[in-house]
mmCIF file of C-alpha atoms in Angstrom:
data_model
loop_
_atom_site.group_PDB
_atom_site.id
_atom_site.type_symbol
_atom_site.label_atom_id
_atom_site.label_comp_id
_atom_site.label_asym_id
_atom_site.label_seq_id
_atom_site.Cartn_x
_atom_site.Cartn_y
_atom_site.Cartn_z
ATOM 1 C CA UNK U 400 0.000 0.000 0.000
ATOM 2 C CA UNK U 401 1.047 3.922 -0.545
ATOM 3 C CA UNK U 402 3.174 4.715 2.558
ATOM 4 C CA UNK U 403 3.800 8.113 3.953
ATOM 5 C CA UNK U 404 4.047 11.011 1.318
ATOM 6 C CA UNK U 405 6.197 14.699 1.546
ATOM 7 C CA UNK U 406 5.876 17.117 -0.570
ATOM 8 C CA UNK U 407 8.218 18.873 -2.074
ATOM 9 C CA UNK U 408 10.985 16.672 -1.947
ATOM 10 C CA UNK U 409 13.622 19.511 -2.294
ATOM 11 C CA UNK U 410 12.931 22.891 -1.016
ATOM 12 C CA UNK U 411 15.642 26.044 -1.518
ATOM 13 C CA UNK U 412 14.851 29.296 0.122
ATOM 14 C CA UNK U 413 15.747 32.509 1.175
ATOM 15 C CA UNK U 414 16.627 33.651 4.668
ATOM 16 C CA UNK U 415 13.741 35.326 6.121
ATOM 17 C CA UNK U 416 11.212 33.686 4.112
ATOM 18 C CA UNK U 417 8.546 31.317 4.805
ATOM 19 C CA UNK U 418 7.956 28.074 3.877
ATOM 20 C CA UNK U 419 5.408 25.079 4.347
ATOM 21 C CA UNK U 420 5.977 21.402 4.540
ATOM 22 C CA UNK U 421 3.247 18.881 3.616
ATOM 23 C CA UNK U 422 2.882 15.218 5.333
ATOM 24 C CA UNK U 423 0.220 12.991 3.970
ATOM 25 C CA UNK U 424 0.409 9.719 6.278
ATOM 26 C CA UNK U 425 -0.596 6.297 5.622
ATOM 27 C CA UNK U 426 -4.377 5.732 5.377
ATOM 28 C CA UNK U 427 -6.180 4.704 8.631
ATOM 29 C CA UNK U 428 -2.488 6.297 10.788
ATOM 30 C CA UNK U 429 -4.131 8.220 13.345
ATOM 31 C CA UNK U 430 -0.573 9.596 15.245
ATOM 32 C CA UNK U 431 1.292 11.880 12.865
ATOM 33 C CA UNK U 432 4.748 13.256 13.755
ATOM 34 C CA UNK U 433 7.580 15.649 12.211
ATOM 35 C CA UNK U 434 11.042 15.228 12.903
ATOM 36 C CA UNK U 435 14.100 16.531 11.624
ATOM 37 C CA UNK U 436 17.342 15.723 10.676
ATOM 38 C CA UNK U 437 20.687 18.049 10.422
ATOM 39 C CA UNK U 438 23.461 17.244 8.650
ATOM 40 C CA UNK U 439 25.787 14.774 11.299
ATOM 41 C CA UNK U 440 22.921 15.043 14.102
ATOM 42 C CA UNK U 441 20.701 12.349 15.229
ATOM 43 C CA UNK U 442 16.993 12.704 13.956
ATOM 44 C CA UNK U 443 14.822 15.302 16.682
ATOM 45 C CA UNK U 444 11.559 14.840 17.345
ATOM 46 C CA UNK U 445 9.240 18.263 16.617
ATOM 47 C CA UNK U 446 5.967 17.793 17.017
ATOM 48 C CA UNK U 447 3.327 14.939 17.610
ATOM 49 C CA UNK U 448 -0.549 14.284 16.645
ATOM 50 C CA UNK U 449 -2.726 11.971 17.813
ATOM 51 C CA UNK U 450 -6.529 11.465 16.535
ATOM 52 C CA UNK U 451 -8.127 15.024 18.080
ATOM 53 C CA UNK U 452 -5.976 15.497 20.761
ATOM 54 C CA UNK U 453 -3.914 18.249 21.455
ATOM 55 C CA UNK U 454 -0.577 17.960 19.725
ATOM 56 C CA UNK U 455 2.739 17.799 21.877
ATOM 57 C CA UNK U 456 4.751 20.784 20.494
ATOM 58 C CA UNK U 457 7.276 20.340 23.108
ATOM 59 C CA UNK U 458 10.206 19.407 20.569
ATOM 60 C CA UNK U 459 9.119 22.752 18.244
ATOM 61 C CA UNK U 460 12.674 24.196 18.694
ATOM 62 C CA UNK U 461 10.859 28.257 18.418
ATOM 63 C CA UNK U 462 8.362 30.285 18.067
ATOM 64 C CA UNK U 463 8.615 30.386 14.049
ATOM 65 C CA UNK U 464 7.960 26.404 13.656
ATOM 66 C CA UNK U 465 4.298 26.024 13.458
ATOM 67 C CA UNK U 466 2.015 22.567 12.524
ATOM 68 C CA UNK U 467 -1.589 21.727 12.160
ATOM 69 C CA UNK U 468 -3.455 19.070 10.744
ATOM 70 C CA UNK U 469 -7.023 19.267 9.395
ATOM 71 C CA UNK U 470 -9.444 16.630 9.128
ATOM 72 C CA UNK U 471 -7.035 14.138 11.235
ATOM 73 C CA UNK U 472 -5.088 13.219 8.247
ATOM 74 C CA UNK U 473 -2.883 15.674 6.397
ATOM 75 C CA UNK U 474 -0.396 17.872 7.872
ATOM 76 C CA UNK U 475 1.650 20.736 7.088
ATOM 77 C CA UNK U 476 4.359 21.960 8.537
ATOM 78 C CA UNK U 477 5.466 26.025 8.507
ATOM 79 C CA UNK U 478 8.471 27.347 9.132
ATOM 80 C CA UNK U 479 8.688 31.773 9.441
ATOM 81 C CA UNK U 480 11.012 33.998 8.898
ATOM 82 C CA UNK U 481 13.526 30.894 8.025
ATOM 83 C CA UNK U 482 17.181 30.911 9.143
ATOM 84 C CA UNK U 483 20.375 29.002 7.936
ATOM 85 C CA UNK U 484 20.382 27.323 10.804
ATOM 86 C CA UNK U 485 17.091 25.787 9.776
ATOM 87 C CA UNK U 486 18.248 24.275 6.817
ATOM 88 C CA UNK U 487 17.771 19.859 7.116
ATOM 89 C CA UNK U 488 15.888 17.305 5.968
ATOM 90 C CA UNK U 489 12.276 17.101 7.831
ATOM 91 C CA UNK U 490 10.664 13.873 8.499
ATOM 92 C CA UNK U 491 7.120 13.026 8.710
ATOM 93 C CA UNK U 492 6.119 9.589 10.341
ATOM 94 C CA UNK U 493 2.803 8.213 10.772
ATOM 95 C CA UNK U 494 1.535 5.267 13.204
ATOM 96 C CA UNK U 495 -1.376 3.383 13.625
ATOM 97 C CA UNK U 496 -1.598 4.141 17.353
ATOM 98 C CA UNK U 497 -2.415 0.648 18.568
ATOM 99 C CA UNK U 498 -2.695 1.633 22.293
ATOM 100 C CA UNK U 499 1.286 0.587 23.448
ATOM 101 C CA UNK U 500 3.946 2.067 23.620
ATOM 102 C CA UNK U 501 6.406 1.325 20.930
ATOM 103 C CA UNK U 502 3.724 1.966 18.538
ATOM 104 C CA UNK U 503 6.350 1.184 14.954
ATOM 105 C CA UNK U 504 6.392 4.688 13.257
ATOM 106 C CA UNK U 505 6.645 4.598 9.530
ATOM 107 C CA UNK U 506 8.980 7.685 7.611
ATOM 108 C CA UNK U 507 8.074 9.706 4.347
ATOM 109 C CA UNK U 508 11.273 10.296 2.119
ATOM 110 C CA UNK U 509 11.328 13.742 3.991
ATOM 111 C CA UNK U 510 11.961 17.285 2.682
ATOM 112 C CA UNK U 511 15.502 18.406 2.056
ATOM 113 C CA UNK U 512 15.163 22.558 3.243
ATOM 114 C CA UNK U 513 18.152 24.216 2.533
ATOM 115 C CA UNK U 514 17.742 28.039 3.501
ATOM 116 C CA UNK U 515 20.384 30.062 1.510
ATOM 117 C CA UNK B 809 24.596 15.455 26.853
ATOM 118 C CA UNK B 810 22.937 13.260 24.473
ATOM 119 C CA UNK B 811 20.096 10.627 25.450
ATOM 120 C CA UNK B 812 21.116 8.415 23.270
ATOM 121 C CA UNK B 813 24.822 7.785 22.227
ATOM 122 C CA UNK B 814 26.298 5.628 19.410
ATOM 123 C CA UNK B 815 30.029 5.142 18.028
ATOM 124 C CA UNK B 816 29.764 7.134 14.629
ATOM 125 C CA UNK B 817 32.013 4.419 12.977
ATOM 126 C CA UNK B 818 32.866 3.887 10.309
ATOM 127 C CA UNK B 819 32.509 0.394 10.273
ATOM 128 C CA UNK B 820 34.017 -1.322 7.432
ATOM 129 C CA UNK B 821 33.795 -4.931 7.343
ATOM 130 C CA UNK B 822 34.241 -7.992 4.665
ATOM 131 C CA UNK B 823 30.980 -9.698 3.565
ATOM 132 C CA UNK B 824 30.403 -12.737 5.891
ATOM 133 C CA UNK B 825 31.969 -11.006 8.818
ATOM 134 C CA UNK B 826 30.376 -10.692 12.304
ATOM 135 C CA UNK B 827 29.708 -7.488 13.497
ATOM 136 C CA UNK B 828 28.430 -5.794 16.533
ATOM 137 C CA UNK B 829 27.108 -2.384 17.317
ATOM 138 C CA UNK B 830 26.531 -1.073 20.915
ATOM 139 C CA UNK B 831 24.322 2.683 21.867
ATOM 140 C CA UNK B 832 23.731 3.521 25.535
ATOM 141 C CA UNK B 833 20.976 5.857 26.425
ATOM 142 C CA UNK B 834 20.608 7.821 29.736
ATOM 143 C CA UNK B 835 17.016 7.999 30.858
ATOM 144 C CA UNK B 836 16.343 5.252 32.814
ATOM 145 C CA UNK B 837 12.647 5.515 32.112
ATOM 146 C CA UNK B 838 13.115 4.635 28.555
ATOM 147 C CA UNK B 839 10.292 2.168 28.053
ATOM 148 C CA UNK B 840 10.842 0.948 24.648
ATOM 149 C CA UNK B 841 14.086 0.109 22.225
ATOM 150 C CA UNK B 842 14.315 -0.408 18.830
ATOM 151 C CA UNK B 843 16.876 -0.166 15.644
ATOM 152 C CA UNK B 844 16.110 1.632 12.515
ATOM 153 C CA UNK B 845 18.076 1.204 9.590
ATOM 154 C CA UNK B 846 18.839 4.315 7.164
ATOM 155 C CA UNK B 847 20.406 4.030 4.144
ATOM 156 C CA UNK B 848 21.873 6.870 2.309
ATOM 157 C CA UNK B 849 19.890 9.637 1.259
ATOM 158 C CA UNK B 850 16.693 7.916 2.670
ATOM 159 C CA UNK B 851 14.213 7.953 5.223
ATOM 160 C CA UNK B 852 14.986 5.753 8.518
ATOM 161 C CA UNK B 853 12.884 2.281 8.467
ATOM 162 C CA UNK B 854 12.983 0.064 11.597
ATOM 163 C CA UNK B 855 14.763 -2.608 11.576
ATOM 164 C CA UNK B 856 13.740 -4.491 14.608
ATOM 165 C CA UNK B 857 12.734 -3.874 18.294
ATOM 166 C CA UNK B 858 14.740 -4.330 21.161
ATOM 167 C CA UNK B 859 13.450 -6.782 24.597
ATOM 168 C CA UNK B 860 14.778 -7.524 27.544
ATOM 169 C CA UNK B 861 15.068 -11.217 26.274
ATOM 170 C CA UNK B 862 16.994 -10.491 23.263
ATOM 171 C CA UNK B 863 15.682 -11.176 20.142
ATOM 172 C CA UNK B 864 16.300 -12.493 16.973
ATOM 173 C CA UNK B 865 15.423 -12.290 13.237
ATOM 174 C CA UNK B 866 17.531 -13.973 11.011
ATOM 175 C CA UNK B 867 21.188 -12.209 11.163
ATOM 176 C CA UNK B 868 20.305 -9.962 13.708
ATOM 177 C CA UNK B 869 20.484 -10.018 16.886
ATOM 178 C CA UNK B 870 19.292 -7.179 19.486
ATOM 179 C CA UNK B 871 20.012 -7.716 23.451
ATOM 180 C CA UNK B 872 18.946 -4.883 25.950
ATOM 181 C CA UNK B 873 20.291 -4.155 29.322
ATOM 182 C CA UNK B 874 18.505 -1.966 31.111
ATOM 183 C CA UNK B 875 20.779 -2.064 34.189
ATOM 184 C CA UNK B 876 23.482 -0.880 32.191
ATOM 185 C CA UNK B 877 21.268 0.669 29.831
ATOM 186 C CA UNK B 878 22.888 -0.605 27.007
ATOM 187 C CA UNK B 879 21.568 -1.678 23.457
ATOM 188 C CA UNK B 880 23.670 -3.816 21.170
ATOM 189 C CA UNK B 881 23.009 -5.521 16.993
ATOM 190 C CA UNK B 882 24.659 -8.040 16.024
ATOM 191 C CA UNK B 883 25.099 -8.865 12.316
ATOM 192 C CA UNK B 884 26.324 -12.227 11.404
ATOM 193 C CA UNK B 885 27.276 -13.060 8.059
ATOM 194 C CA UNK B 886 27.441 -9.412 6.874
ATOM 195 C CA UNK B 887 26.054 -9.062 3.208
ATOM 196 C CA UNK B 888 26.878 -5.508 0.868
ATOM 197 C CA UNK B 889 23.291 -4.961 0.966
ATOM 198 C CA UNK B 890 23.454 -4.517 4.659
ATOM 199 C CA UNK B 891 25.707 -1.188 4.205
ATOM 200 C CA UNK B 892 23.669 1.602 5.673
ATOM 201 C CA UNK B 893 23.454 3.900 9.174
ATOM 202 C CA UNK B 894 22.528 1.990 11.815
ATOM 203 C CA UNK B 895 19.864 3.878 14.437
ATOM 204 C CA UNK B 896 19.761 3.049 17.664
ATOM 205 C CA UNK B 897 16.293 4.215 19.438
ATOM 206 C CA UNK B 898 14.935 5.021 23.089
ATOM 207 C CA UNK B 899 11.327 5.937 23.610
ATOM 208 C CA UNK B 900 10.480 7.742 26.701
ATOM 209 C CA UNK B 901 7.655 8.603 26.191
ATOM 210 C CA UNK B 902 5.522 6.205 24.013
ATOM 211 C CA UNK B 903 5.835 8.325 20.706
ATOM 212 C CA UNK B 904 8.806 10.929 21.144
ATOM 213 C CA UNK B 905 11.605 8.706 19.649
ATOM 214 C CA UNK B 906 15.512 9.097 20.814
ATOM 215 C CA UNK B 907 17.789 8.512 18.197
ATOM 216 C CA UNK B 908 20.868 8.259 18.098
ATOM 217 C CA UNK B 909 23.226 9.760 15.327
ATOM 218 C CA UNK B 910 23.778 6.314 14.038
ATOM 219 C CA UNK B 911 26.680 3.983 13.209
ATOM 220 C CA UNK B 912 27.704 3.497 9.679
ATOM 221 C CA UNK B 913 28.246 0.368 7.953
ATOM 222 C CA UNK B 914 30.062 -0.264 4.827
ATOM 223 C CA UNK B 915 30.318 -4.329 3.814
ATOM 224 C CA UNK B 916 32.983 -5.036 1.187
ATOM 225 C CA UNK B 917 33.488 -7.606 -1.279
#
């Protein structure tokens, strides 16, 4: 079946700009999360949804990183006023949420930011 | 400090070798452990998960100390197709993952 889809692939911006990521999970994956990934750093978790319930934001590293998602499914992820520092690859992951933890979390390809 | 520490490698190996990878992680209250696999330019995918028994699927082999808090894969028989970043993973928190920056793995013929 289709797995977890990013869009774009490849994004190249400006400093100062803004830009928004989109995460379309697996059908039926009712826990939705971003992470990202800097080049030689482990991956860092941003930002978790699950079904209707408030999302954690704790890993949101400021004030500029934003993320919804309507209708329980897709999600997008916005970044303001974007910094070099900002540039990586983000991750979306989706999960069934069976109930336990250890729930397996399944990766998009990611999008590869660079902020120039 | 890191949660979740892993040798960067590189570890380069012959195909057929044995090879083993160890992470430690510092929150005691980690509740689950698993390793994802990453190859280059790619997202992570897991690889297996990580019990107290030790467990086994095919090649690999995943044992879990908590008292040391300690994680270790072990790859027998090494094959090229197993080059790739190896992720070891904490989970505090039930979703949150740890990871670590990963261990890399080159197999040569």
């Amino acid at each position: 079946g289709a797995g977890v889809s990013q869009s774009p692939s490849n994004k190249v911006t400006e400093k100062g700009k803004d830009v928004e990521l989109r995460c379309d999970p697996i059908s039926g994956h009712t826990a939705l999360y971003w992470y990202r990934q800097s080049l030689g750093q482990g991956l860092e978790f941003l930002i978790y949804f699950q079904g209707n319930s408030a999302p954690d934001k704790s890993g949101l590293p400021s004030d500029r990183f934003s993320a919804e998602r309507t209708g329980g499914s897709v999600s997008t992820l916005t970044i303001q006023r974007t910094q070099q520092e900002d540039s990586a690859v983000y991750l979306c992951a989706s999960s069934p949420f069976l109930g336990g933890a250890g729930d397996t979390q399944y990766f998009g390809p990611g999008t590869r930011l660079t902020v120039l | 400090r890191k949660e979740v520490e892993q040798d960067p490698g590189p570890f380069n190996v012959p195909e057929g070798a044995t090879v083993a990878f160890n992470c430690t992680y510092s929150n005691s209250a980690s509740q689950s452990f698993f390793w994802y696999r990453q190859d280059c330019r790619k997202e992570p995918k897991l690889l297996m998960s990580v019990y107290s028994s030790g467990n086994e699927d095919g090649r690999f082999t995943a044992q879990l100390n908590r008292a040391s808090q300690y994680i270790s894969l072990l790859i027998r028989d090494s094959k090229l197709s197993d080059s790739a970043t190896y992720l070891c993973v904490a989970d505090l928190s039930g979703y949150a993952l740890n990871f670590g920056k990963g261990t890399s793995l080159l197999v040569t013929p």
